[in-house]
Coordinates of C-alpha atoms in Angstrom, one line a residue:
X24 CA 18.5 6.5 13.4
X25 CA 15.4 4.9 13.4
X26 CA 14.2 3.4 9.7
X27 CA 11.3 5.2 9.1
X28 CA 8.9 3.9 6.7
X29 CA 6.6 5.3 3.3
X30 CA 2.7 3.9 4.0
X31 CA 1.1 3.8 0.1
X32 CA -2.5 3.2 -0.5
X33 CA -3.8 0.9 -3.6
X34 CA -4.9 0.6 -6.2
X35 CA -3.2 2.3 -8.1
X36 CA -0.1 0.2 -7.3
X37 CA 2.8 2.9 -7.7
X38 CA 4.0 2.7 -10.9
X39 CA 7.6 2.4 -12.4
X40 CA 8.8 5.8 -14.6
X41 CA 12.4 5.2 -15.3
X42 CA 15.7 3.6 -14.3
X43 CA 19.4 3.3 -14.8
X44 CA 23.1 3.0 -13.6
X45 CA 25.2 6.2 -12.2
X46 CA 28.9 5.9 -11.3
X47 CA 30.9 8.1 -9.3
X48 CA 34.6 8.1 -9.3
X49 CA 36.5 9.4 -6.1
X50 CA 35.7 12.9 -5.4
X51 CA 32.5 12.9 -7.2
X52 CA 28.9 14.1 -5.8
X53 CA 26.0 13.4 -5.8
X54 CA 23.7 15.4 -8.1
X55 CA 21.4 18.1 -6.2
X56 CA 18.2 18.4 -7.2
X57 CA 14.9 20.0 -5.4
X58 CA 11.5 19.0 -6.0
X59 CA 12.1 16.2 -8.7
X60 CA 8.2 15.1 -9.0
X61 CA 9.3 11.7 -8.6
X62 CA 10.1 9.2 -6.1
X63 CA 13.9 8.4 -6.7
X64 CA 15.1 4.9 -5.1
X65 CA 18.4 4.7 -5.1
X66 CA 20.7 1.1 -4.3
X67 CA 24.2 1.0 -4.2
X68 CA 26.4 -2.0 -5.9
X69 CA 29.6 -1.0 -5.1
X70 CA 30.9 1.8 -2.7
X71 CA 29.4 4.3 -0.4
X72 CA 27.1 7.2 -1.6
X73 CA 27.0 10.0 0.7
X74 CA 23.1 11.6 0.5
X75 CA 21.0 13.4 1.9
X76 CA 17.9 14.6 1.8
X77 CA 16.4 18.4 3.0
X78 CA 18.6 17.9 6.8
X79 CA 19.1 14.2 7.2
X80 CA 22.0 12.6 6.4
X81 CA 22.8 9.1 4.8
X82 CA 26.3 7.2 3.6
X83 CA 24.6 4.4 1.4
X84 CA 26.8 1.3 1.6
X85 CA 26.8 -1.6 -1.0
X86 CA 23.8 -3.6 -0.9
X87 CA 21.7 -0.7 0.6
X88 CA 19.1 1.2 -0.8
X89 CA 16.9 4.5 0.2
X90 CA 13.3 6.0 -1.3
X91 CA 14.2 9.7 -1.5
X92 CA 10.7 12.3 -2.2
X93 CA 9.3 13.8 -4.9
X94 CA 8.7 17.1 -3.1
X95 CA 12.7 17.3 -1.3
X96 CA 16.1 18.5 -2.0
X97 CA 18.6 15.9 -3.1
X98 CA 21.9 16.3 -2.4
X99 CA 25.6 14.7 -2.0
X100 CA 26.8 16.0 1.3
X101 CA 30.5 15.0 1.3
X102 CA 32.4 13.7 -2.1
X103 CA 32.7 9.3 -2.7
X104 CA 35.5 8.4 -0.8
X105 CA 36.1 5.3 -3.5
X106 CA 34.3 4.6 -6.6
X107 CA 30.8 4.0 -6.6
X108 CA 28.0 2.2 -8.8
X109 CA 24.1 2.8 -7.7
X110 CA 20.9 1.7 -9.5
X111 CA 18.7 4.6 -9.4
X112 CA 14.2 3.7 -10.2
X113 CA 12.5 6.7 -10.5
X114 CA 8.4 5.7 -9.8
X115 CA 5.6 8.1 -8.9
X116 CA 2.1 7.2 -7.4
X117 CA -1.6 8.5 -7.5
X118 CA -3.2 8.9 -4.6
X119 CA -2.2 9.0 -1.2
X120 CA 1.2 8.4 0.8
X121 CA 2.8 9.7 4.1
X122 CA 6.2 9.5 5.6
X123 CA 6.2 7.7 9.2
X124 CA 8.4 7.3 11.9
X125 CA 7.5 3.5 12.6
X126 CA 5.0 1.0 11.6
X127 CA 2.8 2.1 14.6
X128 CA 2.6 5.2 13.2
X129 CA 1.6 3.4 10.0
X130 CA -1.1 1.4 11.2
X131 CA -2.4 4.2 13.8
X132 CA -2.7 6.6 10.8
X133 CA -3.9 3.6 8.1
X134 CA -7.8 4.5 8.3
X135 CA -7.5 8.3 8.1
X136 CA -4.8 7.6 4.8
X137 CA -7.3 5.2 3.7
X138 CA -10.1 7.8 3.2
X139 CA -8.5 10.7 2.4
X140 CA -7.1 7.6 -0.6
X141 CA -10.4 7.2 -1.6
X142 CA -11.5 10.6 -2.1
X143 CA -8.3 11.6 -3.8
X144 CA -8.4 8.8 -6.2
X145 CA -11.9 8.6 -7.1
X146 CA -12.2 5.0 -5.2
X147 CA -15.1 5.7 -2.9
X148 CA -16.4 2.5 -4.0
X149 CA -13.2 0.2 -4.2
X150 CA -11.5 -2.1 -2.1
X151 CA -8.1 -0.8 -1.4
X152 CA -4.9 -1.9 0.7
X153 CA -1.8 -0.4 2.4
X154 CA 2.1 -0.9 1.3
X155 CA 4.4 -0.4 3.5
X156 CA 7.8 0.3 2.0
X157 CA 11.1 1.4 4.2
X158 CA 12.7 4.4 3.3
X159 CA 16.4 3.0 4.1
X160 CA 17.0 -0.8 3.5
X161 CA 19.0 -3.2 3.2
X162 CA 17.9 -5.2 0.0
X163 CA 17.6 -8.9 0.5
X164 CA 18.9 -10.9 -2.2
X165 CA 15.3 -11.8 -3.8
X166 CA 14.6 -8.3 -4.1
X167 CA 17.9 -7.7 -5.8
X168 CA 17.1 -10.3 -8.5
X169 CA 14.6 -7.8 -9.2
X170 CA 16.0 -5.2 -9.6
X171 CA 18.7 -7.3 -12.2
X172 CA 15.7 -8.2 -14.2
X173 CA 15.1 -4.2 -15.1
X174 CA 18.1 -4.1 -17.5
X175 CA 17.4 -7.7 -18.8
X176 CA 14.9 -5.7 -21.0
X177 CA 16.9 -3.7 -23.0
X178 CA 16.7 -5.7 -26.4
X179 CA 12.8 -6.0 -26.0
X180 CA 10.4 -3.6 -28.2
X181 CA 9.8 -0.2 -26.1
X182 CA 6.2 -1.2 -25.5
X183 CA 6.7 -4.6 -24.5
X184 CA 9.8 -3.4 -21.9
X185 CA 7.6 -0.9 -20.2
X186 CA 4.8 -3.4 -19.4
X187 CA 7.5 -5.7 -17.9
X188 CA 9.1 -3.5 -16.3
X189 CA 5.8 -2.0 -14.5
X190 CA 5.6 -6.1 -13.5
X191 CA 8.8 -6.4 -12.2
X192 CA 8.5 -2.9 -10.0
X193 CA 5.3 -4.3 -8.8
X194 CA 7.1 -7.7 -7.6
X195 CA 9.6 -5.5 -6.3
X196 CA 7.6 -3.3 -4.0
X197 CA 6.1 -6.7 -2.7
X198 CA 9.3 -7.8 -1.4
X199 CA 10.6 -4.8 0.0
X200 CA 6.6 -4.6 1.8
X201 CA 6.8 -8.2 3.1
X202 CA 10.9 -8.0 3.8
X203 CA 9.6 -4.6 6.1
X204 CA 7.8 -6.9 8.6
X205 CA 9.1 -8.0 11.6
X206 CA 8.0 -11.8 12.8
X207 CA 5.4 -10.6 15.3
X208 CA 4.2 -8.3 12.4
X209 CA 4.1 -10.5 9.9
X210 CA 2.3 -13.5 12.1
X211 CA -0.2 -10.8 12.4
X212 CA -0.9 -9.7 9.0
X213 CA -0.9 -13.6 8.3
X214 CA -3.8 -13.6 10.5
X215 CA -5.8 -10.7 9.5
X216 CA -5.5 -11.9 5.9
X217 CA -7.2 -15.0 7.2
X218 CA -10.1 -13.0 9.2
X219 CA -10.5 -10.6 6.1
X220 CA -11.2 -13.5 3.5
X221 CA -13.2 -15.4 5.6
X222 CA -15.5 -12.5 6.1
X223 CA -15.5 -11.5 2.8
X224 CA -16.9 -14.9 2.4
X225 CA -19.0 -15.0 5.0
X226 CA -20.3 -11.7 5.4
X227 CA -24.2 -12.6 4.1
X228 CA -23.9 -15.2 6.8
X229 CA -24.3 -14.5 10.9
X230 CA -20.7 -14.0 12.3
X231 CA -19.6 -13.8 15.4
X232 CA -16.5 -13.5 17.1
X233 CA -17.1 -17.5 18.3
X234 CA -17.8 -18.3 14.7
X235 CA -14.6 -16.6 13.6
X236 CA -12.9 -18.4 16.7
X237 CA -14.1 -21.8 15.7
X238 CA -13.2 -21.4 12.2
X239 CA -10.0 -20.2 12.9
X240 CA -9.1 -21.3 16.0
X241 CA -7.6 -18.6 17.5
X242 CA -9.3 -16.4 21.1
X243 CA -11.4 -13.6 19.9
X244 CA -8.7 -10.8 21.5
X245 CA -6.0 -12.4 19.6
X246 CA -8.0 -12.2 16.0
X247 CA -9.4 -8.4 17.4
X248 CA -5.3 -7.8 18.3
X249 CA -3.9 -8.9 14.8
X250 CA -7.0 -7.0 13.2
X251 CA -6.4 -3.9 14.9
X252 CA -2.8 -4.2 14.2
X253 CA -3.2 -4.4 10.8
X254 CA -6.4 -2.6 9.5
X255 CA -7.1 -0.6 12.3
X256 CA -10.4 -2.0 13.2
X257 CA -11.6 -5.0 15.2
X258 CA -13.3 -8.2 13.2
X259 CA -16.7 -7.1 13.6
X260 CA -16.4 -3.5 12.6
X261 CA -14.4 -4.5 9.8
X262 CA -17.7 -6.7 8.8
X263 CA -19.9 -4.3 9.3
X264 CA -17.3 -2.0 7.3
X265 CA -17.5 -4.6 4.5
X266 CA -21.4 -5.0 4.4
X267 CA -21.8 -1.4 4.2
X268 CA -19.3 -1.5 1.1
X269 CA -21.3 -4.4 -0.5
X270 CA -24.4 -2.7 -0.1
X271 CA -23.1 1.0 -1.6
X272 CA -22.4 -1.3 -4.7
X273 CA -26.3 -3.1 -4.8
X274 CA -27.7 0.6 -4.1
X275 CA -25.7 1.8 -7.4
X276 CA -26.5 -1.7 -9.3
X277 CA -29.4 -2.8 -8.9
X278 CA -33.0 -1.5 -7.9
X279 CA -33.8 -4.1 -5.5
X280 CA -35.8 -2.4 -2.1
X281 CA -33.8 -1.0 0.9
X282 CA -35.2 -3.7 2.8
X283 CA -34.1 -6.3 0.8
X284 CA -30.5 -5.2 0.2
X285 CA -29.9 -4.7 3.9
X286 CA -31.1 -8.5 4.0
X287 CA -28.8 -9.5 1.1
X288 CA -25.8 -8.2 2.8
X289 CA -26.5 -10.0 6.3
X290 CA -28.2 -7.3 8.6
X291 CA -31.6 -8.6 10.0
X292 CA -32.9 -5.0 10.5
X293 CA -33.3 -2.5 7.9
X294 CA -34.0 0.4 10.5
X295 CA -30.1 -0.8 11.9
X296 CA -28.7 -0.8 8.3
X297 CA -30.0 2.2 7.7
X298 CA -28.3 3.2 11.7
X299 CA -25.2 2.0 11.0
X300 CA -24.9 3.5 7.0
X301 CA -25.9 7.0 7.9
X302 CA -23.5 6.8 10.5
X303 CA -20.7 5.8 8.3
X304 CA -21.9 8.0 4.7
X305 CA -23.6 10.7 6.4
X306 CA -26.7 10.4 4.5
X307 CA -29.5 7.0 4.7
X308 CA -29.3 4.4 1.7
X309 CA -32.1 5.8 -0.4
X310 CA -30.3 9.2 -0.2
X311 CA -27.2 7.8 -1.6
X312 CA -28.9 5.9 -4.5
X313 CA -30.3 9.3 -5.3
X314 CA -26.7 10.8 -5.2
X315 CA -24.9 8.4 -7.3
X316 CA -27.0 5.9 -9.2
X317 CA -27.5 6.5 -12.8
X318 CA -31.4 6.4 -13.8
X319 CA -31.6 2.4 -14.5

C-alpha cells in the first residue's frame, strides 16, 4: 500500500489539543469512534494495533505511527494479538488540508489548496506555506524524542504545559514534514528555499533567470524544475507572484500613487502592473484600494 500523505497549509500551524497513553491487553480493541472532530495520531511503543479507518486496513507495529481524520470511523478490526502500548495526540487545524495519494499529488494540487487556504482563513494578504505530513510512518528516533517530551510536562502549571506542549507539537510536525522527503525531494525544496529568499530580497531589483543563475549557480531549468516541484510555479511567476503580494500590502498601507507603487515593487510599467494585477485579483489596483483600504 502506498503511504499516502496529509498536505496542510500555514499559518495557522496545526495546533496540539490533547495526548496520552492507551494499553491494550490481549484480546482488547481498539475503540470505534465516527467523526471525532479531531485529528488522532496514534504511535505504537510496544505491540501491534490493529486499525482501521472507514475501509482501509492497518496492523500498527512498534515504532510506527498513523494520522487518522477528524471526519472518519475509527475502528479495531481484529483484537491485540499481545499487549500493546500507543501514544495517542489529538490536534486539529484551521484552514485548509487534503488527503493525497503521493507527493505529486501534493505539489500538483499545492496552488489550488493554497487559495482556497487563504480565503478560508482570512489570509488573503499573508504569506503562507505547505506541510506535508505522512499518514502512516515510521517515526525516526528524533521525532520520538518529541513525542517523550509531551509527558515531561506534567508537573508544570496548566498554562505553562499547554504553551510547551503547542512548541513541542510544532517541532514535531517539522520532523515528520522534513523526515517525509525523499533525497531528490529534499535537494529540491533545498533549492527553492534558496530561489524564494533571494527573491524576496531582490524582488525591487531587475531579475532574471541569468541573475538568479549567477547568484546561485545552478541552469535556469534546474531552478524552474526545483521551483515547480515545490511551489508549483516557475522563478519568475513566483516573482511576479510576490510583487503583486507586496504591492496588495502598499495599496492597503500607504497612499502613495499607482504609479509609484508599481515602481516600488520592481515593474517598470504601470499599465503592465496594472496587466498583470487584474489578471491575478480580478479587479485593477485602484479598485482594490477602494475594496479594502480603510479611509487613511
Amino acid at each position: 500500500m502506498s503511504a499516502r500523505i496529509l498536505h496542510f497549509i500555514s499559518p495557522p500551524i496545526p495546533y496540539f489539543v490533547d495526548c496520552g497513553h492507551a494499553s491494550y491487553e490481549i484480546g482488547d480493541y481498539h475503540i470505534d469512534r465516527n467523526c471525532i472532530g479531531v485529528f488522532d495520531l496514534i504511535v505504537v511503543v510496544k505491540g501491534i494495533l490493529p486499525v482501521g479507518e472507514n475501509e482501509v486496513l492497518w496492523e500498527l507495529r512498534e515504532g510506527e505511527g498513523m494520522i487518522l481524520l477528524p471526519d472518519g470511523h475509527h475502528y479495531g478490526f481484529a483484537p491485540c494479538t499481545e499487549k500493546t502500548e500507543i501514544i495517542w495526540i489529538h490536534f486539529q487545524t484551521f484552514g485548509s488540508w487534503q488527503e493525497c495519494a503521493d507527493m505529486s499529488e501534493c505539489l500538483g494540487n499545492q496552488q489550488a489548496l493554497i487559495e482556497e487556504h487563504k480565503s478560508k482563513a482570512y489570509l488573503n494578504h499573508a504569506d503562507v506555506c505547505s506541510i506535508f505530513i505522512p499518514k502512516h510512518m515510521k517515526i525516526s528516533a528524533k521525532a520520538m524524542e518529541q513525542l517523550e517530551l509531551f509527558f515531561e510536562q506534567e508537573s508544570e502549571p496548566k498554562s505553562m504545559r499547554n504553551w510547551r506542549r503547542q512548541a513541542i507539537f510544532q517541532s514535531f510536525l517539522q520532523y515528520l514534514d522534513r523526515d517525509l522527503a525523499s533525497p531528490s525531494d529534499a535537494t529540491a525544496i533545498h533549492l527553492a528555499e534558496q530561489i524564494e529568499l533571494y527573491i524576496r530580497s531582490h524582488y525591487m531589483h531587475d531579475l532574471t533567470n541569468p541573475v538568479l543563475q549567477k547568484a546561485l549557480n545552478y541552469h535556469p531549468n534546474y531552478l524552474a524544475k526545483s521551483m515547480l516541484k515545490v511551489y508549483g510555479m516557475t522563478p519568475m511567476a513566483y516573482l511576479q507572484h510576490y510583487r503583486i503580494e507586496q504591492s496588495k500590502r502598499l495599496l492597503l498601507l500607504t497612499s502613495w500613487p499607482v504609479a509609484r507603487i508599481a515602481e516600488e515593487v520592481g515593474f517598470h510599467h504601470v499599465s503592465h502592473y496594472s496587466s498583470c494585477f487584474s489578471k491575478k485579483e480580478g479587479l485593477s489596483p485602484s479598485a482594490f484600494r477602494s475594496k479594502f483600504a480603510k479611509e487613511r
